[in-house]
PDB file of C-alpha atoms and ligand atoms in Angstrom:
ATOM      1  CA  UNK M1272     -19.142  12.406  11.801  1.00 81.00           C
ATOM      2  CA  UNK M1273     -22.008  13.849  14.106  1.00 91.00           C
ATOM      3  CA  UNK M1274     -25.058  14.282  12.080  1.00 95.00           C
ATOM      4  CA  UNK M1275     -26.611  17.924  13.767  1.00 98.00           C
ATOM      5  CA  UNK M1276     -30.800  17.749  13.671  1.00 98.00           C
ATOM      6  CA  UNK M1277     -32.509  19.686  11.926  1.00 98.00           C
ATOM      7  CA  UNK M1278     -34.189  21.544  14.260  1.00 98.00           C
ATOM      8  CA  UNK M1279     -30.810  22.355  16.013  1.00 98.00           C
ATOM      9  CA  UNK M1280     -30.188  24.176  12.594  1.00 98.00           C
ATOM     10  CA  UNK M1281     -33.757  25.724  11.707  1.00 98.00           C
ATOM     11  CA  UNK M1282     -33.411  27.067  15.061  1.00 98.00           C
ATOM     12  CA  UNK M1283     -30.009  28.683  14.018  1.00 98.00           C
ATOM     13  CA  UNK M1284     -31.175  29.516  11.092  1.00 98.00           C
ATOM     14  CA  UNK M1285     -33.956  31.886  12.605  1.00 98.00           C
ATOM     15  CA  UNK M1286     -31.648  33.453  14.425  1.00 98.00           C
ATOM     16  CA  UNK M1287     -33.622  32.969  17.663  1.00 98.00           C
ATOM     17  CA  UNK M1288     -31.914  34.064  21.306  1.00 98.00           C
ATOM     18  CA  UNK M1289     -29.474  31.605  21.855  1.00 98.00           C
ATOM     19  CA  UNK M1290     -28.178  31.440  25.515  1.00 99.00           C
ATOM     20  CA  UNK M1291     -24.357  28.695  25.630  1.00 99.00           C
ATOM     21  CA  UNK M1292     -23.345  27.293  28.577  1.00 99.00           C
ATOM     22  CA  UNK M1293     -19.646  25.648  28.759  1.00 98.00           C
ATOM     23  CA  UNK M1294     -16.845  24.149  30.874  1.00 98.00           C
ATOM     24  CA  UNK M1295     -14.297  22.679  31.266  1.00 97.00           C
ATOM     25  CA  UNK M1296     -14.333  20.153  28.515  1.00 97.00           C
ATOM     26  CA  UNK M1297     -14.574  22.686  26.192  1.00 98.00           C
ATOM     27  CA  UNK M1298     -10.887  23.912  26.928  1.00 97.00           C
ATOM     28  CA  UNK M1299      -9.677  19.925  27.121  1.00 96.00           C
ATOM     29  CA  UNK M1300      -8.677  19.831  23.421  1.00 98.00           C
ATOM     30  CA  UNK M1301      -6.259  23.040  23.664  1.00 98.00           C
ATOM     31  CA  UNK M1302      -4.645  20.780  26.510  1.00 96.00           C
ATOM     32  CA  UNK M1303      -5.681  22.510  29.585  1.00 96.00           C
ATOM     33  CA  UNK M1304      -6.552  19.749  32.907  1.00 94.00           C
ATOM     34  CA  UNK M1305     -10.877  18.827  33.554  1.00 95.00           C
ATOM     35  CA  UNK M1306     -11.890  19.075  36.888  1.00 95.00           C
ATOM     36  CA  UNK M1307     -13.572  15.454  37.135  1.00 91.00           C
ATOM     37  CA  UNK M1308     -12.547  12.242  36.126  1.00 78.00           C
ATOM     38  CA  UNK M1309      -9.306  10.803  35.466  1.00 77.00           C
ATOM     39  CA  UNK M1310      -7.665  14.476  34.574  1.00 76.00           C
ATOM     40  CA  UNK M1311      -9.222  15.791  37.998  1.00 79.00           C
ATOM     41  CA  UNK M1312      -5.735  15.680  39.921  1.00 79.00           C
ATOM     42  CA  UNK M1313      -3.414  17.596  41.332  1.00 82.00           C
ATOM     43  CA  UNK M1314      -0.445  16.033  43.516  1.00 80.00           C
ATOM     44  CA  UNK M1315      -2.949  13.350  45.045  1.00 83.00           C
ATOM     45  CA  UNK M1316      -5.782  16.910  45.630  1.00 89.00           C
ATOM     46  CA  UNK M1317      -8.738  17.017  44.392  1.00 90.00           C
ATOM     47  CA  UNK M1318     -10.104  20.355  43.064  1.00 91.00           C
ATOM     48  CA  UNK M1319     -12.956  20.175  45.873  1.00 90.00           C
ATOM     49  CA  UNK M1320      -9.995  19.758  48.128  1.00 93.00           C
ATOM     50  CA  UNK M1321      -8.643  23.398  47.121  1.00 95.00           C
ATOM     51  CA  UNK M1322     -11.288  25.315  45.238  1.00 96.00           C
ATOM     52  CA  UNK M1323     -12.235  26.426  48.681  1.00 97.00           C
ATOM     53  CA  UNK M1324     -11.004  29.518  51.189  1.00 97.00           C
ATOM     54  CA  UNK M1325     -10.489  26.630  53.765  1.00 97.00           C
ATOM     55  CA  UNK M1326      -7.790  24.994  51.362  1.00 97.00           C
ATOM     56  CA  UNK M1327      -6.217  28.058  51.332  1.00 98.00           C
ATOM     57  CA  UNK M1328      -6.084  29.918  54.398  1.00 97.00           C
ATOM     58  CA  UNK M1329      -4.800  26.703  56.041  1.00 97.00           C
ATOM     59  CA  UNK M1330      -2.226  26.085  53.114  1.00 96.00           C
ATOM     60  CA  UNK M1331      -2.282  29.148  51.260  1.00 97.00           C
ATOM     61  CA  UNK M1332       1.432  27.998  49.241  1.00 97.00           C
ATOM     62  CA  UNK M1333       0.227  24.890  48.185  1.00 96.00           C
ATOM     63  CA  UNK M1334      -3.009  26.380  46.650  1.00 97.00           C
ATOM     64  CA  UNK M1335      -1.166  29.020  44.831  1.00 97.00           C
ATOM     65  CA  UNK M1336       1.075  26.661  42.744  1.00 96.00           C
ATOM     66  CA  UNK M1337      -2.058  25.159  42.058  1.00 96.00           C
ATOM     67  CA  UNK M1338      -3.406  28.340  40.720  1.00 97.00           C
ATOM     68  CA  UNK M1339       0.786  28.908  39.544  1.00 97.00           C
ATOM     69  CA  UNK M1340       0.854  25.466  37.938  1.00 96.00           C
ATOM     70  CA  UNK M1341      -2.674  26.109  36.047  1.00 95.00           C
ATOM     71  CA  UNK M1342      -1.670  29.537  34.908  1.00 97.00           C
ATOM     72  CA  UNK M1343       1.210  28.106  32.578  1.00 96.00           C
ATOM     73  CA  UNK M1344      -0.979  25.778  31.716  1.00 96.00           C
ATOM     74  CA  UNK M1345      -3.031  27.996  30.308  1.00 97.00           C
ATOM     75  CA  UNK M1346      -0.588  30.382  28.905  1.00 97.00           C
ATOM     76  CA  UNK M1347       1.170  27.844  26.555  1.00 97.00           C
ATOM     77  CA  UNK M1348      -2.076  26.450  25.295  1.00 98.00           C
ATOM     78  CA  UNK M1349      -4.157  27.992  22.589  1.00 98.00           C
ATOM     79  CA  UNK M1350      -8.062  27.935  21.918  1.00 98.00           C
ATOM     80  CA  UNK M1351      -9.171  25.134  19.784  1.00 98.00           C
ATOM     81  CA  UNK M1352     -12.136  25.336  16.926  1.00 98.00           C
ATOM     82  CA  UNK M1353     -14.612  24.629  19.520  1.00 98.00           C
ATOM     83  CA  UNK M1354     -13.967  28.317  21.214  1.00 98.00           C
ATOM     84  CA  UNK M1355     -13.095  29.824  17.351  1.00 98.00           C
ATOM     85  CA  UNK M1356     -16.963  28.327  16.316  1.00 98.00           C
ATOM     86  CA  UNK M1357     -18.911  29.343  19.736  1.00 98.00           C
ATOM     87  CA  UNK M1358     -16.743  33.231  18.181  1.00 98.00           C
ATOM     88  CA  UNK M1359     -18.622  32.657  15.048  1.00 98.00           C
ATOM     89  CA  UNK M1360     -21.884  32.162  16.771  1.00 98.00           C
ATOM     90  CA  UNK M1361     -21.396  34.820  18.689  1.00 98.00           C
ATOM     91  CA  UNK M1362     -21.387  37.437  15.359  1.00 98.00           C
ATOM     92  CA  UNK M1363     -24.088  35.313  13.790  1.00 98.00           C
ATOM     93  CA  UNK M1364     -26.961  35.568  16.117  1.00 98.00           C
ATOM     94  CA  UNK M1365     -27.964  39.039  17.447  1.00 98.00           C
ATOM     95  CA  UNK M1366     -29.388  38.155  21.052  1.00 98.00           C
ATOM     96  CA  UNK M1367     -26.521  35.341  21.956  1.00 98.00           C
ATOM     97  CA  UNK M1368     -25.387  34.958  25.113  1.00 98.00           C
ATOM     98  CA  UNK M1369     -21.391  33.137  26.434  1.00 99.00           C
ATOM     99  CA  UNK M1370     -21.560  31.327  30.213  1.00 99.00           C
ATOM    100  CA  UNK M1371     -18.599  30.202  30.842  1.00 99.00           C
ATOM    101  CA  UNK M1372     -17.296  28.218  34.341  1.00 98.00           C
ATOM    102  CA  UNK M1373     -13.717  28.437  33.068  1.00 98.00           C
ATOM    103  CA  UNK M1374     -11.702  31.305  34.524  1.00 98.00           C
ATOM    104  CA  UNK M1375      -9.024  30.095  31.279  1.00 98.00           C
ATOM    105  CA  UNK M1376      -9.763  33.332  29.358  1.00 98.00           C
ATOM    106  CA  UNK M1377      -9.947  31.177  25.940  1.00 98.00           C
ATOM    107  CA  UNK M1378     -12.998  32.018  24.927  1.00 98.00           C
ATOM    108  CA  UNK M1379     -11.792  36.219  24.841  1.00 98.00           C
ATOM    109  CA  UNK M1380      -8.293  34.632  23.072  1.00 98.00           C
ATOM    110  CA  UNK M1381     -10.793  32.763  20.706  1.00 98.00           C
ATOM    111  CA  UNK M1382     -12.075  36.567  20.387  1.00 98.00           C
ATOM    112  CA  UNK M1383     -15.510  36.438  21.981  1.00 98.00           C
ATOM    113  CA  UNK M1384     -16.386  39.787  23.100  1.00 97.00           C
ATOM    114  CA  UNK M1385     -19.747  38.698  25.455  1.00 95.00           C
ATOM    115  CA  UNK M1386     -18.951  36.836  28.218  1.00 98.00           C
ATOM    116  CA  UNK M1387     -20.185  35.839  31.214  1.00 98.00           C
ATOM    117  CA  UNK M1388     -17.904  34.759  33.812  1.00 98.00           C
ATOM    118  CA  UNK M1389     -19.161  32.907  36.517  1.00 98.00           C
ATOM    119  CA  UNK M1390     -16.229  31.555  38.600  1.00 98.00           C
ATOM    120  CA  UNK M1391     -14.161  34.201  37.918  1.00 98.00           C
ATOM    121  CA  UNK M1392     -10.612  34.509  35.934  1.00 98.00           C
ATOM    122  CA  UNK M1393      -7.563  32.963  36.298  1.00 97.00           C
ATOM    123  CA  UNK M1394      -5.096  36.167  35.403  1.00 96.00           C
ATOM    124  CA  UNK M1395      -6.981  38.168  38.299  1.00 97.00           C
ATOM    125  CA  UNK M1396      -5.897  38.468  41.524  1.00 98.00           C
ATOM    126  CA  UNK M1397      -7.651  39.678  44.356  1.00 98.00           C
ATOM    127  CA  UNK M1398      -6.301  40.927  48.634  1.00 98.00           C
ATOM    128  CA  UNK M1399      -8.412  38.455  50.890  1.00 98.00           C
ATOM    129  CA  UNK M1400      -8.713  41.715  53.759  1.00 98.00           C
ATOM    130  CA  UNK M1401      -9.337  45.082  51.443  1.00 98.00           C
ATOM    131  CA  UNK M1402     -10.589  43.455  47.896  1.00 97.00           C
ATOM    132  CA  UNK M1403      -8.640  45.107  46.400  1.00 98.00           C
ATOM    133  CA  UNK M1404      -8.212  43.746  43.244  1.00 97.00           C
ATOM    134  CA  UNK M1405      -5.099  43.366  40.783  1.00 97.00           C
ATOM    135  CA  UNK M1406      -5.229  42.646  37.156  1.00 95.00           C
ATOM    136  CA  UNK M1407      -1.607  42.329  35.911  1.00 91.00           C
ATOM    137  CA  UNK M1408      -1.383  39.028  36.000  1.00 89.00           C
ATOM    138  CA  UNK M1409       2.337  36.943  37.990  1.00 91.00           C
ATOM    139  CA  UNK M1410       4.860  35.481  37.500  1.00 94.00           C
ATOM    140  CA  UNK M1411       4.054  32.385  37.318  1.00 94.00           C
ATOM    141  CA  UNK M1412       7.291  31.575  38.259  1.00 93.00           C
ATOM    142  CA  UNK M1413       6.642  33.345  41.732  1.00 92.00           C
ATOM    143  CA  UNK M1414       6.018  30.343  45.121  1.00 94.00           C
ATOM    144  CA  UNK M1415       5.035  32.834  47.518  1.00 96.00           C
ATOM    145  CA  UNK M1416       1.212  33.855  47.773  1.00 97.00           C
ATOM    146  CA  UNK M1417       1.774  37.345  47.139  1.00 97.00           C
ATOM    147  CA  UNK M1418       1.079  40.071  49.581  1.00 97.00           C
ATOM    148  CA  UNK M1419      -1.111  43.860  48.987  1.00 97.00           C
ATOM    149  CA  UNK M1420      -0.376  46.852  50.447  1.00 96.00           C
ATOM    150  CA  UNK M1421      -2.712  46.405  52.721  1.00 98.00           C
ATOM    151  CA  UNK M1422      -0.601  43.067  54.874  1.00 98.00           C
ATOM    152  CA  UNK M1423      -3.233  40.715  53.467  1.00 98.00           C
ATOM    153  CA  UNK M1424      -2.895  38.236  51.363  1.00 98.00           C
ATOM    154  CA  UNK M1425      -2.954  37.807  47.307  1.00 98.00           C
ATOM    155  CA  UNK M1426      -5.924  35.145  46.295  1.00 98.00           C
ATOM    156  CA  UNK M1427      -7.049  34.144  42.186  1.00 98.00           C
ATOM    157  CA  UNK M1428      -9.876  35.944  41.609  1.00 98.00           C
ATOM    158  CA  UNK M1429     -12.009  33.408  41.097  1.00 98.00           C
ATOM    159  CA  UNK M1430     -14.601  31.337  42.986  1.00 98.00           C
ATOM    160  CA  UNK M1431     -14.798  28.248  46.227  1.00 98.00           C
ATOM    161  CA  UNK M1432     -16.980  26.317  46.928  1.00 97.00           C
ATOM    162  CA  UNK M1433     -19.044  27.980  49.932  1.00 97.00           C
ATOM    163  CA  UNK M1434     -18.357  31.425  47.983  1.00 98.00           C
ATOM    164  CA  UNK M1435     -21.323  33.695  46.125  1.00 98.00           C
ATOM    165  CA  UNK M1436     -20.648  34.197  42.011  1.00 98.00           C
ATOM    166  CA  UNK M1437     -20.149  37.415  40.903  1.00 98.00           C
ATOM    167  CA  UNK M1438     -24.429  38.497  41.243  1.00 98.00           C
ATOM    168  CA  UNK M1439     -24.558  40.900  38.831  1.00 98.00           C
ATOM    169  CA  UNK M1440     -23.148  38.102  36.309  1.00 98.00           C
ATOM    170  CA  UNK M1441     -25.558  35.218  38.092  1.00 98.00           C
ATOM    171  CA  UNK M1442     -28.848  37.051  36.998  1.00 98.00           C
ATOM    172  CA  UNK M1443     -27.385  38.260  33.360  1.00 98.00           C
ATOM    173  CA  UNK M1444     -27.072  34.569  33.303  1.00 99.00           C
ATOM    174  CA  UNK M1445     -30.344  33.243  34.435  1.00 99.00           C
ATOM    175  CA  UNK M1446     -31.469  35.871  32.438  1.00 98.00           C
ATOM    176  CA  UNK M1447     -30.363  34.799  29.202  1.00 98.00           C
ATOM    177  CA  UNK M1448     -31.202  31.257  29.818  1.00 98.00           C
ATOM    178  CA  UNK M1449     -34.575  32.180  30.382  1.00 98.00           C
ATOM    179  CA  UNK M1450     -34.944  33.966  27.371  1.00 98.00           C
ATOM    180  CA  UNK M1451     -33.642  31.675  24.540  1.00 98.00           C
ATOM    181  CA  UNK M1452     -34.923  29.567  22.777  1.00 98.00           C
ATOM    182  CA  UNK M1453     -32.199  27.017  21.824  1.00 99.00           C
ATOM    183  CA  UNK M1454     -29.251  26.634  24.696  1.00 99.00           C
ATOM    184  CA  UNK M1455     -26.262  25.049  24.729  1.00 99.00           C
ATOM    185  CA  UNK M1456     -24.530  22.678  27.625  1.00 99.00           C
ATOM    186  CA  UNK M1457     -20.939  21.880  26.998  1.00 99.00           C
ATOM    187  CA  UNK M1458     -17.913  20.765  28.345  1.00 98.00           C
ATOM    188  CA  UNK M1459     -19.574  20.519  32.340  1.00 98.00           C
ATOM    189  CA  UNK M1460     -20.349  17.313  33.946  1.00 97.00           C
ATOM    190  CA  UNK M1461     -23.162  19.776  34.893  1.00 98.00           C
ATOM    191  CA  UNK M1462     -22.525  18.962  39.131  1.00 97.00           C
ATOM    192  CA  UNK M1463     -21.701  22.464  40.492  1.00 97.00           C
ATOM    193  CA  UNK M1464     -24.823  24.560  41.241  1.00 98.00           C
ATOM    194  CA  UNK M1465     -25.735  27.002  40.356  1.00 98.00           C
ATOM    195  CA  UNK M1466     -24.546  26.968  36.842  1.00 98.00           C
ATOM    196  CA  UNK M1467     -26.291  24.311  36.564  1.00 98.00           C
ATOM    197  CA  UNK M1468     -29.157  25.433  36.860  1.00 98.00           C
ATOM    198  CA  UNK M1469     -29.044  27.708  33.950  1.00 98.00           C
ATOM    199  CA  UNK M1470     -29.566  24.169  31.506  1.00 98.00           C
ATOM    200  CA  UNK M1471     -32.983  23.753  33.867  1.00 98.00           C
ATOM    201  CA  UNK M1472     -33.902  26.991  33.804  1.00 98.00           C
ATOM    202  CA  UNK M1473     -33.284  27.515  29.962  1.00 98.00           C
ATOM    203  CA  UNK M1474     -35.890  24.619  29.596  1.00 98.00           C
ATOM    204  CA  UNK M1475     -38.692  25.336  31.553  1.00 98.00           C
ATOM    205  CA  UNK M1476     -38.498  28.128  30.106  1.00 98.00           C
ATOM    206  CA  UNK M1477     -39.320  26.559  26.597  1.00 98.00           C
ATOM    207  CA  UNK M1478     -35.870  26.111  25.349  1.00 98.00           C
ATOM    208  CA  UNK M1479     -33.977  23.470  23.277  1.00 98.00           C
ATOM    209  CA  UNK M1480     -31.566  21.773  25.325  1.00 99.00           C
ATOM    210  CA  UNK M1481     -29.063  21.076  23.352  1.00 99.00           C
ATOM    211  CA  UNK M1482     -26.088  19.099  25.574  1.00 98.00           C
ATOM    212  CA  UNK M1483     -22.658  18.744  23.488  1.00 98.00           C
ATOM    213  CA  UNK M1484     -20.188  16.482  25.597  1.00 98.00           C
ATOM    214  CA  UNK M1485     -18.047  13.655  24.798  1.00 98.00           C
ATOM    215  CA  UNK M1486     -19.974  11.371  28.095  1.00 98.00           C
ATOM    216  CA  UNK M1487     -23.214  10.873  29.133  1.00 98.00           C
ATOM    217  CA  UNK M1488     -24.176  13.249  32.907  1.00 98.00           C
ATOM    218  CA  UNK M1489     -26.291  14.227  34.737  1.00 95.00           C
ATOM    219  CA  UNK M1490     -28.166  17.223  32.502  1.00 98.00           C
ATOM    220  CA  UNK M1491     -28.050  14.135  29.439  1.00 98.00           C
ATOM    221  CA  UNK M1492     -32.183  12.621  30.287  1.00 98.00           C
ATOM    222  CA  UNK M1493     -33.177  16.299  30.400  1.00 98.00           C
ATOM    223  CA  UNK M1494     -31.660  17.463  26.805  1.00 98.00           C
ATOM    224  CA  UNK M1495     -34.136  17.444  23.972  1.00 98.00           C
ATOM    225  CA  UNK M1496     -30.751  16.646  22.087  1.00 98.00           C
ATOM    226  CA  UNK M1497     -27.268  14.840  23.090  1.00 98.00           C
ATOM    227  CA  UNK M1498     -24.697  15.466  20.631  1.00 98.00           C
ATOM    228  CA  UNK M1499     -22.102  12.968  21.378  1.00 98.00           C
ATOM    229  CA  UNK M1500     -18.468  13.866  21.145  1.00 98.00           C
ATOM    230  CA  UNK M1501     -15.615  16.295  21.341  1.00 98.00           C
ATOM    231  CA  UNK M1502     -16.829  20.359  21.623  1.00 98.00           C
ATOM    232  CA  UNK M1503     -13.814  20.943  19.220  1.00 98.00           C
ATOM    233  CA  UNK M1504     -14.702  18.462  16.316  1.00 98.00           C
ATOM    234  CA  UNK M1505     -19.118  19.372  16.986  1.00 98.00           C
ATOM    235  CA  UNK M1506     -19.113  22.945  17.277  1.00 98.00           C
ATOM    236  CA  UNK M1507     -17.556  23.947  14.048  1.00 98.00           C
ATOM    237  CA  UNK M1508     -20.114  21.809  12.087  1.00 98.00           C
ATOM    238  CA  UNK M1509     -22.816  23.522  13.416  1.00 98.00           C
ATOM    239  CA  UNK M1510     -21.306  26.541  12.564  1.00 98.00           C
ATOM    240  CA  UNK M1511     -20.120  25.748   8.988  1.00 98.00           C
ATOM    241  CA  UNK M1512     -23.784  23.646   8.549  1.00 97.00           C
ATOM    242  CA  UNK M1513     -26.148  27.000   9.630  1.00 98.00           C
ATOM    243  CA  UNK M1514     -23.141  29.116   6.566  1.00 97.00           C
ATOM    244  CA  UNK M1515     -21.467  31.189   9.676  1.00 97.00           C
ATOM    245  CA  UNK M1516     -18.039  31.190   8.715  1.00 86.00           C
TER     246      UNK M1516
HETATM  247  C1  BJW X  74     -15.515  17.266  27.085  1.00 65.77           C
HETATM  248  C2  BJW X  74     -14.343  17.291  26.405  1.00 65.77           C
HETATM  249  C3  BJW X  74     -14.242  17.521  24.364  1.00 65.77           C
HETATM  250  C4  BJW X  74     -14.166  16.893  28.236  1.00 65.77           C
HETATM  251  N1  BJW X  74     -15.278  17.991  24.414  1.00 65.77           N
HETATM  252  N2  BJW X  74     -17.290  17.728  26.611  1.00 65.77           N
HETATM  253  C5  BJW X  74     -27.266  22.994  45.572  1.00 65.77           C
HETATM  254  C6  BJW X  74     -27.034  22.035  45.962  1.00 65.77           C
HETATM  255  C7  BJW X  74     -25.881  21.696  45.424  1.00 65.77           C
HETATM  256  C8  BJW X  74     -24.605  21.800  46.501  1.00 65.77           C
HETATM  257  C9  BJW X  74     -25.048  23.154  45.850  1.00 65.77           C
HETATM  258  C10 BJW X  74     -25.834  24.520  45.375  1.00 65.77           C
HETATM  259  N3  BJW X  74     -25.750  24.890  46.476  1.00 65.77           N
HETATM  260  C11 BJW X  74     -25.000  25.648  45.917  1.00 65.77           C
HETATM  261  C12 BJW X  74     -24.341  24.352  46.796  1.00 65.77           C
HETATM  262  C13 BJW X  74     -22.680  23.298  46.785  1.00 65.77           C
HETATM  263  C14 BJW X  74     -21.515  24.172  45.415  1.00 65.77           C
HETATM  264  C15 BJW X  74     -21.255  22.910  44.778  1.00 65.77           C
HETATM  265  O1  BJW X  74     -22.009  23.225  43.817  1.00 65.77           O
HETATM  266  N4  BJW X  74     -20.932  21.420  45.152  1.00 65.77           N
HETATM  267  C16 BJW X  74     -21.209  20.517  44.555  1.00 65.77           C
HETATM  268  C17 BJW X  74     -19.906  19.556  43.807  1.00 65.77           C
HETATM  269  C18 BJW X  74     -22.745  19.346  44.231  1.00 65.77           C
HETATM  270  N5  BJW X  74     -21.526  25.477  44.889  1.00 65.77           N
HETATM  271  C19 BJW X  74     -20.932  26.416  45.963  1.00 65.77           C
HETATM  272  O2  BJW X  74     -20.500  26.265  46.483  1.00 65.77           O
HETATM  273  C20 BJW X  74     -21.685  27.821  44.306  1.00 65.77           C
HETATM  274  N6  BJW X  74     -21.288  28.703  45.411  1.00 65.77           N
HETATM  275  C21 BJW X  74     -22.898  29.065  45.961  1.00 65.77           C
HETATM  276  O3  BJW X  74     -23.543  28.203  45.628  1.00 65.77           O
HETATM  277  O4  BJW X  74     -22.997  29.739  46.592  1.00 65.77           O
HETATM  278  C22 BJW X  74     -24.304  30.302  47.853  1.00 65.77           C
HETATM  279  C23 BJW X  74     -24.069  29.105  48.159  1.00 65.77           C
HETATM  280  C24 BJW X  74     -22.953  29.623  49.299  1.00 65.77           C
HETATM  281  C25 BJW X  74     -22.689  28.598  50.254  1.00 65.77           C
HETATM  282  C26 BJW X  74     -23.604  27.696  50.684  1.00 65.77           C
HETATM  283  C27 BJW X  74     -24.698  27.875  49.758  1.00 65.77           C
HETATM  284  C28 BJW X  74     -24.729  28.296  48.773  1.00 65.77           C
HETATM  285  C29 BJW X  74     -19.539  27.506  43.685  1.00 65.77           C
HETATM  286  C30 BJW X  74     -19.030  27.134  43.212  1.00 65.77           C
HETATM  287  C31 BJW X  74     -17.409  27.573  42.929  1.00 65.77           C
HETATM  288  C32 BJW X  74     -16.861  26.537  41.758  1.00 65.77           C
HETATM  289  N7  BJW X  74     -15.143  26.365  41.714  1.00 65.77           N
HETATM  290  C33 BJW X  74     -14.807  25.757  40.754  1.00 65.77           C
HETATM  291  C34 BJW X  74     -13.455  26.270  40.898  1.00 65.77           C
HETATM  292  C35 BJW X  74     -13.297  27.425  40.644  1.00 65.77           C
HETATM  293  C36 BJW X  74     -11.683  28.182  39.633  1.00 65.77           C
HETATM  294  C37 BJW X  74     -10.585  27.383  39.125  1.00 65.77           C
HETATM  295  O5  BJW X  74     -11.578  27.305  37.918  1.00 65.77           O
HETATM  296  O6  BJW X  74     -10.134  26.964  40.024  1.00 65.77           O
HETATM  297  O7  BJW X  74     -15.543  25.578  39.466  1.00 65.77           O
HETATM  298  S1  BJW X  74     -14.945  23.813  41.208  1.00 65.77           S
HETATM  299  C38 BJW X  74     -14.976  23.331  39.650  1.00 65.77           C
HETATM  300  O8  BJW X  74     -16.309  22.682  38.293  1.00 65.77           O
HETATM  301  C39 BJW X  74     -14.267  25.125  38.294  1.00 65.77           C
HETATM  302  C40 BJW X  74     -15.781  24.835  37.392  1.00 65.77           C
HETATM  303  O9  BJW X  74     -15.992  25.668  37.078  1.00 65.77           O
HETATM  304  C41 BJW X  74     -16.472  24.105  38.191  1.00 65.77           C
HETATM  305  C42 BJW X  74     -17.388  23.055  37.471  1.00 65.77           C
HETATM  306  O10 BJW X  74     -16.759  21.730  36.759  1.00 65.77           O
HETATM  307  P1  BJW X  74     -16.213  21.369  34.978  1.00 65.77           P
HETATM  308  O11 BJW X  74     -16.267  22.533  33.841  1.00 65.77           O
HETATM  309  O12 BJW X  74     -18.362  20.960  34.569  1.00 65.77           O
HETATM  310  O13 BJW X  74     -15.902  20.299  34.571  1.00 65.77           O
HETATM  311  P2  BJW X  74     -15.765  18.776  35.422  1.00 65.77           P
HETATM  312  O14 BJW X  74     -14.383  18.288  35.499  1.00 65.77           O
HETATM  313  O15 BJW X  74     -16.269  18.361  36.093  1.00 65.77           O
HETATM  314  O16 BJW X  74     -16.743  18.313  33.269  1.00 65.77           O
HETATM  315  C43 BJW X  74     -16.070  18.228  32.287  1.00 65.77           C
HETATM  316  C44 BJW X  74     -17.289  17.522  31.582  1.00 65.77           C
HETATM  317  O17 BJW X  74     -16.479  18.207  29.805  1.00 65.77           O
HETATM  318  C45 BJW X  74     -16.906  16.468  31.793  1.00 65.77           C
HETATM  319  O18 BJW X  74     -18.828  15.779  31.462  1.00 65.77           O
HETATM  320  C46 BJW X  74     -16.890  15.828  30.500  1.00 65.77           C
HETATM  321  O19 BJW X  74     -16.798  14.048  30.479  1.00 65.77           O
HETATM  322  C47 BJW X  74     -16.335  16.266  28.957  1.00 65.77           C
HETATM  323  N8  BJW X  74     -15.356  16.819  28.719  1.00 65.77           N
HETATM  324  N9  BJW X  74     -13.790  16.991  26.915  1.00 65.77           N
HETATM  325  C48 BJW X  74     -16.808  17.886  25.194  1.00 65.77           C
HETATM  326  N10 BJW X  74     -13.333  17.223  24.158  1.00 65.77           N
HETATM  327 ZN1   ZN X  75      -5.679  44.723  50.519  1.00 65.77          ZN
END
């Protein structure tokens, strides 16, 4: 069992401002594939080849098909103990900010209420032409790319490479990172920008930077504490040892 450093527990029990950045790894134990490593292919395509406007414009059905496949997975899985632990942390700490790169909605389903979704949400769609947002979930069996009333193609309302992140959400994320005295980077390879700059910004502003990951990443050398293991194992231990249950 992973030993939780005393310093982390003390900061949590003192209820200092806390910010958390999550990535695909937190949902891996629910059965959602991550983007990189051995899991990171769909029909021999990497995320970098599918998550772009160019890919959608040159083969809309391929990219739409990838999202339909992933919606099918997300709809059939449940949040795991890592998601539930963060929902409990939110309840225990007044100045707590959950920032996620994930689009899978599993934090919300676990009970987290204030979530900064940097890369959008897989259940939402939008028109590429008029920008109309479609919040109603689509049937995962629909193979054709839907069309908006204006005639434009409808795409997932997520952030692809080369696109801007939602600016207000990103600004709130940086403010929370800079305010945090304790920052957790959980289940992310920390290579996709600008999300990967959040832990760095937190540390530069004085936060204790804690990484939770099954493997070391680009961030590990910079972290104050690296807790190696599955987030679904480690986060519930932290919650229990701080009495946040
Ligand atoms: C576990 C575990 C367990 C497993 N427990 N851990 C500055 C410098 C360099 C490049 C750029 C830069 N600024 C912009 C860029 C370009 C680009 C970029 O970052 N490229 C990099 C590849 C270098 N960024 C952008 O284009 C961004 N836009 C932008 O910056 O706009 C301004 C701008 C535009 C144009 C020019 C310049 C500036 C947009 C990025 C959008 C990313 N979108 C995606 C798809 C979202 C929709 C969807 O889901 O389909 O976001 S790509 C994909 O990667 C997805 C993820 O959110 C994101 C991050 O992946 P994540 O979560 O880290 O997953 P993995 O798989 O990489 O890692 C999983 C980790 O979990 C691993 O470490 C495992 O070990 C671990 N793990 N099981 C704990 N049980
Ligand atoms: Zn439209």
